[in-house]
PDB file of N, CA and C in Angstrom:
ATOM      1  N   MET A  65      -5.031  23.373   1.292  1.00 80.00           N
ATOM      2  CA  MET A  65      -4.136  23.278   0.176  1.00 80.00           C
ATOM      3  C   MET A  65      -4.908  22.453  -0.951  1.00 80.00           C
ATOM      4  N   THR A  66      -4.715  22.947  -2.197  1.00 85.00           N
ATOM      5  CA  THR A  66      -5.206  22.281  -3.354  1.00 85.00           C
ATOM      6  C   THR A  66      -4.129  21.439  -3.930  1.00 85.00           C
ATOM      7  N   SER A  67      -4.449  20.296  -4.408  1.00 85.00           N
ATOM      8  CA  SER A  67      -3.417  19.468  -5.175  1.00 85.00           C
ATOM      9  C   SER A  67      -4.093  19.018  -6.483  1.00 85.00           C
ATOM     10  N   TYR A  68      -3.282  18.815  -7.561  1.00 87.00           N
ATOM     11  CA  TYR A  68      -3.796  18.446  -8.672  1.00 87.00           C
ATOM     12  C   TYR A  68      -3.132  17.104  -9.221  1.00 87.00           C
ATOM     13  N   MET A  69      -3.719  16.273 -10.010  1.00 87.00           N
ATOM     14  CA  MET A  69      -3.193  15.107 -10.535  1.00 87.00           C
ATOM     15  C   MET A  69      -3.556  14.923 -11.945  1.00 87.00           C
ATOM     16  N   ASP A  70      -2.620  14.575 -12.747  1.00 91.00           N
ATOM     17  CA  ASP A  70      -3.031  14.167 -14.165  1.00 91.00           C
ATOM     18  C   ASP A  70      -3.656  12.803 -14.240  1.00 91.00           C
ATOM     19  N   VAL A  71      -4.675  12.804 -14.974  1.00 88.00           N
ATOM     20  CA  VAL A  71      -5.295  11.419 -15.099  1.00 88.00           C
ATOM     21  C   VAL A  71      -5.625  11.207 -16.698  1.00 88.00           C
ATOM     22  N   ASN A  72      -5.642   9.824 -16.953  1.00 83.00           N
ATOM     23  CA  ASN A  72      -6.167   9.462 -18.307  1.00 83.00           C
ATOM     24  C   ASN A  72      -7.552   8.949 -18.084  1.00 83.00           C
ATOM     25  N   VAL A  73      -8.356   9.410 -19.041  1.00 83.00           N
ATOM     26  CA  VAL A  73      -9.815   8.984 -18.881  1.00 83.00           C
ATOM     27  C   VAL A  73     -10.066   8.159 -20.124  1.00 83.00           C
ATOM     28  N   PHE A  74     -10.753   6.887 -19.918  1.00 78.00           N
ATOM     29  CA  PHE A  74     -11.115   5.978 -20.976  1.00 78.00           C
ATOM     30  C   PHE A  74     -12.691   5.840 -20.969  1.00 78.00           C
ATOM     31  N   PHE A  75     -13.192   5.753 -22.042  1.00 77.00           N
ATOM     32  CA  PHE A  75     -14.693   5.585 -22.085  1.00 77.00           C
ATOM     33  C   PHE A  75     -14.970   4.787 -23.217  1.00 77.00           C
ATOM     34  N   ASP A  76     -15.954   3.869 -23.136  1.00 71.00           N
ATOM     35  CA  ASP A  76     -16.469   3.111 -24.165  1.00 71.00           C
ATOM     36  C   ASP A  76     -18.019   2.882 -23.944  1.00 71.00           C
ATOM     37  N   GLU A  77     -18.707   2.817 -25.103  1.00 71.00           N
ATOM     38  CA  GLU A  77     -20.118   2.418 -24.957  1.00 71.00           C
ATOM     39  C   GLU A  77     -20.548   1.335 -25.884  1.00 71.00           C
ATOM     40  N   SER A  78     -21.711   0.857 -25.783  1.00 69.00           N
ATOM     41  CA  SER A  78     -22.171  -0.328 -26.417  1.00 69.00           C
ATOM     42  C   SER A  78     -22.998   0.041 -27.654  1.00 69.00           C
ATOM     43  N   GLY A  79     -22.982   0.917 -28.441  1.00 68.00           N
ATOM     44  CA  GLY A  79     -23.692   1.184 -29.496  1.00 68.00           C
ATOM     45  C   GLY A  79     -22.974   1.394 -30.770  1.00 68.00           C
ATOM     46  N   LYS A  80     -23.550   1.090 -31.915  1.00 71.00           N
ATOM     47  CA  LYS A  80     -22.827   1.225 -33.158  1.00 71.00           C
ATOM     48  C   LYS A  80     -23.731   2.029 -34.072  1.00 71.00           C
ATOM     49  N   ASN A  81     -23.070   2.938 -34.868  1.00 71.00           N
ATOM     50  CA  ASN A  81     -23.634   3.759 -35.813  1.00 71.00           C
ATOM     51  C   ASN A  81     -24.866   4.447 -35.135  1.00 71.00           C
ATOM     52  N   ASN A  82     -26.144   4.102 -35.624  1.00 73.00           N
ATOM     53  CA  ASN A  82     -27.320   4.750 -35.140  1.00 73.00           C
ATOM     54  C   ASN A  82     -28.018   4.105 -33.972  1.00 73.00           C
ATOM     55  N   ASP A  83     -27.428   2.905 -33.485  1.00 73.00           N
ATOM     56  CA  ASP A  83     -27.923   2.208 -32.406  1.00 73.00           C
ATOM     57  C   ASP A  83     -27.707   3.023 -31.102  1.00 73.00           C
ATOM     58  N   LYS A  84     -28.703   3.096 -30.169  1.00 73.00           N
ATOM     59  CA  LYS A  84     -28.603   3.843 -28.890  1.00 73.00           C
ATOM     60  C   LYS A  84     -27.679   2.879 -27.990  1.00 73.00           C
ATOM     61  N   PRO A  85     -26.792   3.613 -27.199  1.00 66.00           N
ATOM     62  CA  PRO A  85     -26.000   2.697 -26.346  1.00 66.00           C
ATOM     63  C   PRO A  85     -26.851   2.093 -25.184  1.00 66.00           C
ATOM     64  N   HIS A  86     -26.603   0.897 -24.839  1.00 67.00           N
ATOM     65  CA  HIS A  86     -27.203   0.128 -23.828  1.00 67.00           C
ATOM     66  C   HIS A  86     -26.367  -0.006 -22.619  1.00 67.00           C
ATOM     67  N   LEU A  87     -25.098   0.135 -22.844  1.00 66.00           N
ATOM     68  CA  LEU A  87     -24.186   0.031 -21.647  1.00 66.00           C
ATOM     69  C   LEU A  87     -22.968   0.966 -21.886  1.00 66.00           C
ATOM     70  N   MET A  88     -22.561   1.686 -20.826  1.00 69.00           N
ATOM     71  CA  MET A  88     -21.450   2.556 -20.810  1.00 69.00           C
ATOM     72  C   MET A  88     -20.470   2.234 -19.718  1.00 69.00           C
ATOM     73  N   GLY A  89     -19.190   2.504 -20.070  1.00 72.00           N
ATOM     74  CA  GLY A  89     -18.284   2.360 -18.973  1.00 72.00           C
ATOM     75  C   GLY A  89     -17.143   3.373 -19.168  1.00 72.00           C
ATOM     76  N   GLY A  90     -16.674   3.730 -17.977  1.00 76.00           N
ATOM     77  CA  GLY A  90     -15.557   4.692 -17.969  1.00 76.00           C
ATOM     78  C   GLY A  90     -14.542   4.418 -16.880  1.00 76.00           C
ATOM     79  N   MET A  91     -13.393   4.811 -17.118  1.00 76.00           N
ATOM     80  CA  MET A  91     -12.426   4.748 -16.052  1.00 76.00           C
ATOM     81  C   MET A  91     -11.363   5.952 -16.046  1.00 76.00           C
ATOM     82  N   ALA A  92     -11.097   6.463 -14.945  1.00 82.00           N
ATOM     83  CA  ALA A  92      -9.987   7.559 -14.796  1.00 82.00           C
ATOM     84  C   ALA A  92      -8.850   6.836 -14.125  1.00 82.00           C
ATOM     85  N   MET A  93      -7.769   6.932 -14.679  1.00 80.00           N
ATOM     86  CA  MET A  93      -6.487   6.332 -14.111  1.00 80.00           C
ATOM     87  C   MET A  93      -5.345   7.378 -13.959  1.00 80.00           C
ATOM     88  N   PRO A  94      -4.913   7.509 -12.804  1.00 85.00           N
ATOM     89  CA  PRO A  94      -3.737   8.507 -12.658  1.00 85.00           C
ATOM     90  C   PRO A  94      -2.657   8.222 -13.644  1.00 85.00           C
ATOM     91  N   THR A  95      -2.188   9.257 -14.300  1.00 87.00           N
ATOM     92  CA  THR A  95      -1.061   9.082 -15.424  1.00 87.00           C
ATOM     93  C   THR A  95       0.102   8.493 -14.692  1.00 87.00           C
ATOM     94  N   GLN A  96       0.461   8.803 -13.506  1.00 86.00           N
ATOM     95  CA  GLN A  96       1.566   8.315 -12.942  1.00 86.00           C
ATOM     96  C   GLN A  96       1.485   6.649 -12.905  1.00 86.00           C
ATOM     97  N   ILE A  97       0.337   6.204 -12.576  1.00 82.00           N
ATOM     98  CA  ILE A  97       0.127   4.648 -12.623  1.00 82.00           C
ATOM     99  C   ILE A  97       0.128   4.151 -13.969  1.00 82.00           C
ATOM    100  N   TYR A  98      -0.528   4.732 -14.885  1.00 81.00           N
ATOM    101  CA  TYR A  98      -0.774   4.375 -16.304  1.00 81.00           C
ATOM    102  C   TYR A  98       0.655   4.265 -16.985  1.00 81.00           C
ATOM    103  N   LYS A  99       1.476   5.223 -16.638  1.00 84.00           N
ATOM    104  CA  LYS A  99       2.741   5.231 -17.465  1.00 84.00           C
ATOM    105  C   LYS A  99       3.876   4.495 -16.691  1.00 84.00           C
ATOM    106  N   HIS A 100       3.517   3.893 -15.598  1.00 85.00           N
ATOM    107  CA  HIS A 100       4.652   3.164 -14.873  1.00 85.00           C
ATOM    108  C   HIS A 100       4.920   1.905 -15.600  1.00 85.00           C
ATOM    109  N   PRO A 101       6.231   1.728 -15.882  1.00 86.00           N
ATOM    110  CA  PRO A 101       6.690   0.561 -16.748  1.00 86.00           C
ATOM    111  C   PRO A 101       6.005  -0.796 -16.402  1.00 86.00           C
ATOM    112  N   ALA A 102       6.092  -1.165 -15.022  1.00 81.00           N
ATOM    113  CA  ALA A 102       5.520  -2.454 -14.719  1.00 81.00           C
ATOM    114  C   ALA A 102       3.935  -2.594 -14.958  1.00 81.00           C
ATOM    115  N   PHE A 103       3.271  -1.577 -14.682  1.00 79.00           N
ATOM    116  CA  PHE A 103       1.869  -1.593 -14.817  1.00 79.00           C
ATOM    117  C   PHE A 103       1.533  -1.483 -16.325  1.00 79.00           C
ATOM    118  N   PHE A 104       2.140  -0.604 -17.043  1.00 78.00           N
ATOM    119  CA  PHE A 104       1.949  -0.586 -18.516  1.00 78.00           C
ATOM    120  C   PHE A 104       2.202  -1.921 -19.312  1.00 78.00           C
ATOM    121  N   ASP A 105       3.235  -2.583 -18.880  1.00 83.00           N
ATOM    122  CA  ASP A 105       3.565  -3.827 -19.518  1.00 83.00           C
ATOM    123  C   ASP A 105       2.382  -4.942 -19.243  1.00 83.00           C
ATOM    124  N   GLU A 106       1.897  -4.921 -18.066  1.00 79.00           N
ATOM    125  CA  GLU A 106       0.736  -5.861 -17.908  1.00 79.00           C
ATOM    126  C   GLU A 106      -0.447  -5.261 -18.527  1.00 79.00           C
ATOM    127  N   LEU A 107      -0.742  -4.126 -18.517  1.00 76.00           N
ATOM    128  CA  LEU A 107      -1.914  -3.530 -19.191  1.00 76.00           C
ATOM    129  C   LEU A 107      -1.766  -3.779 -20.762  1.00 76.00           C
ATOM    130  N   SER A 108      -0.668  -3.681 -21.264  1.00 75.00           N
ATOM    131  CA  SER A 108      -0.399  -4.022 -22.731  1.00 75.00           C
ATOM    132  C   SER A 108      -0.742  -5.510 -23.000  1.00 75.00           C
ATOM    133  N   ALA A 109      -0.363  -6.333 -22.102  1.00 76.00           N
ATOM    134  CA  ALA A 109      -0.501  -7.780 -22.265  1.00 76.00           C
ATOM    135  C   ALA A 109      -2.014  -8.139 -22.187  1.00 76.00           C
ATOM    136  N   VAL A 110      -2.788  -7.558 -21.218  1.00 72.00           N
ATOM    137  CA  VAL A 110      -4.136  -7.815 -21.217  1.00 72.00           C
ATOM    138  C   VAL A 110      -4.872  -7.254 -22.379  1.00 72.00           C
ATOM    139  N   ILE A 111      -4.448  -6.120 -22.907  1.00 68.00           N
ATOM    140  CA  ILE A 111      -5.172  -5.581 -24.090  1.00 68.00           C
ATOM    141  C   ILE A 111      -4.829  -6.373 -25.294  1.00 68.00           C
ATOM    142  N   GLN A 112      -3.674  -6.854 -25.351  1.00 67.00           N
ATOM    143  CA  GLN A 112      -3.208  -7.621 -26.590  1.00 67.00           C
ATOM    144  C   GLN A 112      -3.894  -9.073 -26.472  1.00 67.00           C
ATOM    145  N   GLU A 113      -4.062  -9.622 -25.457  1.00 70.00           N
ATOM    146  CA  GLU A 113      -4.561 -11.021 -25.138  1.00 70.00           C
ATOM    147  C   GLU A 113      -6.084 -11.085 -25.204  1.00 70.00           C
ATOM    148  N   ASN A 114      -6.690  -9.991 -25.074  1.00 62.00           N
ATOM    149  CA  ASN A 114      -8.152 -10.041 -24.798  1.00 62.00           C
ATOM    150  C   ASN A 114      -8.766  -8.694 -25.624  1.00 62.00           C
ATOM    151  N   GLU A 115     -10.018  -8.908 -26.163  1.00 57.00           N
ATOM    152  CA  GLU A 115     -10.644  -7.660 -26.672  1.00 57.00           C
ATOM    153  C   GLU A 115     -11.452  -7.090 -25.471  1.00 57.00           C
ATOM    154  N   ILE A 116     -11.143  -5.984 -25.014  1.00 56.00           N
ATOM    155  CA  ILE A 116     -11.895  -5.310 -23.925  1.00 56.00           C
ATOM    156  C   ILE A 116     -12.771  -4.216 -24.420  1.00 56.00           C
ATOM    157  N   HIS A 117     -13.901  -4.534 -24.878  1.00 55.00           N
ATOM    158  CA  HIS A 117     -14.753  -3.464 -25.402  1.00 55.00           C
ATOM    159  C   HIS A 117     -16.165  -3.812 -24.848  1.00 55.00           C
ATOM    160  N   TRP A 118     -16.935  -2.793 -24.477  1.00 49.00           N
ATOM    161  CA  TRP A 118     -18.180  -2.924 -23.977  1.00 49.00           C
ATOM    162  C   TRP A 118     -19.159  -3.459 -24.980  1.00 49.00           C
ATOM    163  N   THR A 119     -18.801  -3.313 -26.269  1.00 52.00           N
ATOM    164  CA  THR A 119     -19.677  -3.738 -27.208  1.00 52.00           C
ATOM    165  C   THR A 119     -19.732  -5.273 -27.340  1.00 52.00           C
ATOM    166  N   ASN A 120     -18.709  -6.035 -26.912  1.00 56.00           N
ATOM    167  CA  ASN A 120     -18.749  -7.434 -26.978  1.00 56.00           C
ATOM    168  C   ASN A 120     -18.236  -8.172 -25.674  1.00 56.00           C
ATOM    169  N   PHE A 121     -18.185  -7.439 -24.566  1.00 56.00           N
ATOM    170  CA  PHE A 121     -17.781  -8.083 -23.388  1.00 56.00           C
ATOM    171  C   PHE A 121     -18.888  -8.759 -22.734  1.00 56.00           C
ATOM    172  N   GLY A 122     -18.847 -10.125 -22.718  1.00 63.00           N
ATOM    173  CA  GLY A 122     -19.867 -10.895 -22.163  1.00 63.00           C
ATOM    174  C   GLY A 122     -19.619 -11.643 -20.895  1.00 63.00           C
ATOM    175  N   GLY A 123     -18.568 -11.146 -20.205  1.00 65.00           N
ATOM    176  CA  GLY A 123     -18.231 -11.822 -18.830  1.00 65.00           C
ATOM    177  C   GLY A 123     -17.231 -12.841 -18.989  1.00 65.00           C
ATOM    178  N   HIS A 124     -16.500 -12.909 -20.101  1.00 67.00           N
ATOM    179  CA  HIS A 124     -15.471 -13.951 -20.233  1.00 67.00           C
ATOM    180  C   HIS A 124     -14.609 -13.889 -19.147  1.00 67.00           C
ATOM    181  N   HIS A 125     -14.349 -15.156 -18.467  1.00 75.00           N
ATOM    182  CA  HIS A 125     -13.676 -15.157 -17.120  1.00 75.00           C
ATOM    183  C   HIS A 125     -12.258 -14.666 -17.268  1.00 75.00           C
ATOM    184  N   ALA A 126     -11.485 -15.162 -18.289  1.00 75.00           N
ATOM    185  CA  ALA A 126     -10.039 -14.685 -18.245  1.00 75.00           C
ATOM    186  C   ALA A 126      -9.911 -13.114 -18.518  1.00 75.00           C
ATOM    187  N   THR A 127     -10.854 -12.685 -19.236  1.00 71.00           N
ATOM    188  CA  THR A 127     -10.841 -11.091 -19.497  1.00 71.00           C
ATOM    189  C   THR A 127     -11.224 -10.422 -18.237  1.00 71.00           C
ATOM    190  N   ARG A 128     -12.272 -10.963 -17.583  1.00 74.00           N
ATOM    191  CA  ARG A 128     -12.659 -10.369 -16.292  1.00 74.00           C
ATOM    192  C   ARG A 128     -11.606 -10.404 -15.272  1.00 74.00           C
ATOM    193  N   GLU A 129     -10.926 -11.514 -15.132  1.00 79.00           N
ATOM    194  CA  GLU A 129      -9.832 -11.686 -14.150  1.00 79.00           C
ATOM    195  C   GLU A 129      -8.641 -10.787 -14.542  1.00 79.00           C
ATOM    196  N   GLY A 130      -8.410 -10.633 -15.841  1.00 73.00           N
ATOM    197  CA  GLY A 130      -7.254  -9.694 -16.197  1.00 73.00           C
ATOM    198  C   GLY A 130      -7.548  -8.276 -15.800  1.00 73.00           C
ATOM    199  N   ILE A 131      -8.843  -7.802 -16.075  1.00 74.00           N
ATOM    200  CA  ILE A 131      -9.297  -6.529 -15.690  1.00 74.00           C
ATOM    201  C   ILE A 131      -9.184  -6.270 -14.182  1.00 74.00           C
ATOM    202  N   LYS A 132      -9.754  -7.250 -13.382  1.00 77.00           N
ATOM    203  CA  LYS A 132      -9.582  -7.099 -11.888  1.00 77.00           C
ATOM    204  C   LYS A 132      -8.256  -7.119 -11.528  1.00 77.00           C
ATOM    205  N   HIS A 133      -7.343  -7.911 -12.006  1.00 77.00           N
ATOM    206  CA  HIS A 133      -5.971  -7.876 -11.604  1.00 77.00           C
ATOM    207  C   HIS A 133      -5.281  -6.480 -11.796  1.00 77.00           C
ATOM    208  N   LEU A 134      -5.505  -5.888 -12.932  1.00 72.00           N
ATOM    209  CA  LEU A 134      -4.998  -4.415 -13.250  1.00 72.00           C
ATOM    210  C   LEU A 134      -5.590  -3.453 -12.255  1.00 72.00           C
ATOM    211  N   ILE A 135      -6.846  -3.573 -11.972  1.00 75.00           N
ATOM    212  CA  ILE A 135      -7.457  -2.721 -11.027  1.00 75.00           C
ATOM    213  C   ILE A 135      -6.776  -2.766  -9.615  1.00 75.00           C
ATOM    214  N   TYR A 136      -6.658  -3.880  -9.172  1.00 78.00           N
ATOM    215  CA  TYR A 136      -6.102  -4.214  -7.855  1.00 78.00           C
ATOM    216  C   TYR A 136      -4.751  -3.742  -7.835  1.00 78.00           C
ATOM    217  N   LYS A 137      -3.955  -3.950  -8.847  1.00 73.00           N
ATOM    218  CA  LYS A 137      -2.536  -3.562  -8.898  1.00 73.00           C
ATOM    219  C   LYS A 137      -2.481  -1.984  -8.939  1.00 73.00           C
ATOM    220  N   ALA A 138      -3.326  -1.371  -9.602  1.00 69.00           N
ATOM    221  CA  ALA A 138      -3.349   0.145  -9.623  1.00 69.00           C
ATOM    222  C   ALA A 138      -3.736   0.670  -8.270  1.00 69.00           C
ATOM    223  N   ILE A 139      -4.638  -0.077  -7.511  1.00 71.00           N
ATOM    224  CA  ILE A 139      -4.981   0.524  -6.283  1.00 71.00           C
ATOM    225  C   ILE A 139      -3.760   0.475  -5.212  1.00 71.00           C
ATOM    226  N   LYS A 140      -2.920  -0.686  -5.399  1.00 70.00           N
ATOM    227  CA  LYS A 140      -1.808  -0.792  -4.461  1.00 70.00           C
ATOM    228  C   LYS A 140      -0.925   0.401  -4.738  1.00 70.00           C
TER     229      LYS A 140
END
């Protein structure tokens, strides 16, 4: 039996204009999780409180912990 799931795909890379990308990141998240009110509220808070872009993410502890928290929550 084949089953299908809608997913949201996010992608960002570290290059600007004519610069070659040095780092690329991507994430696929099931739409059911992405649109769940509890998860979406936390996701919005992390995005609003931190700039999450591969172009300038240098390992900032609070941002890293926020990203990890969202990933662990989505896994549950």
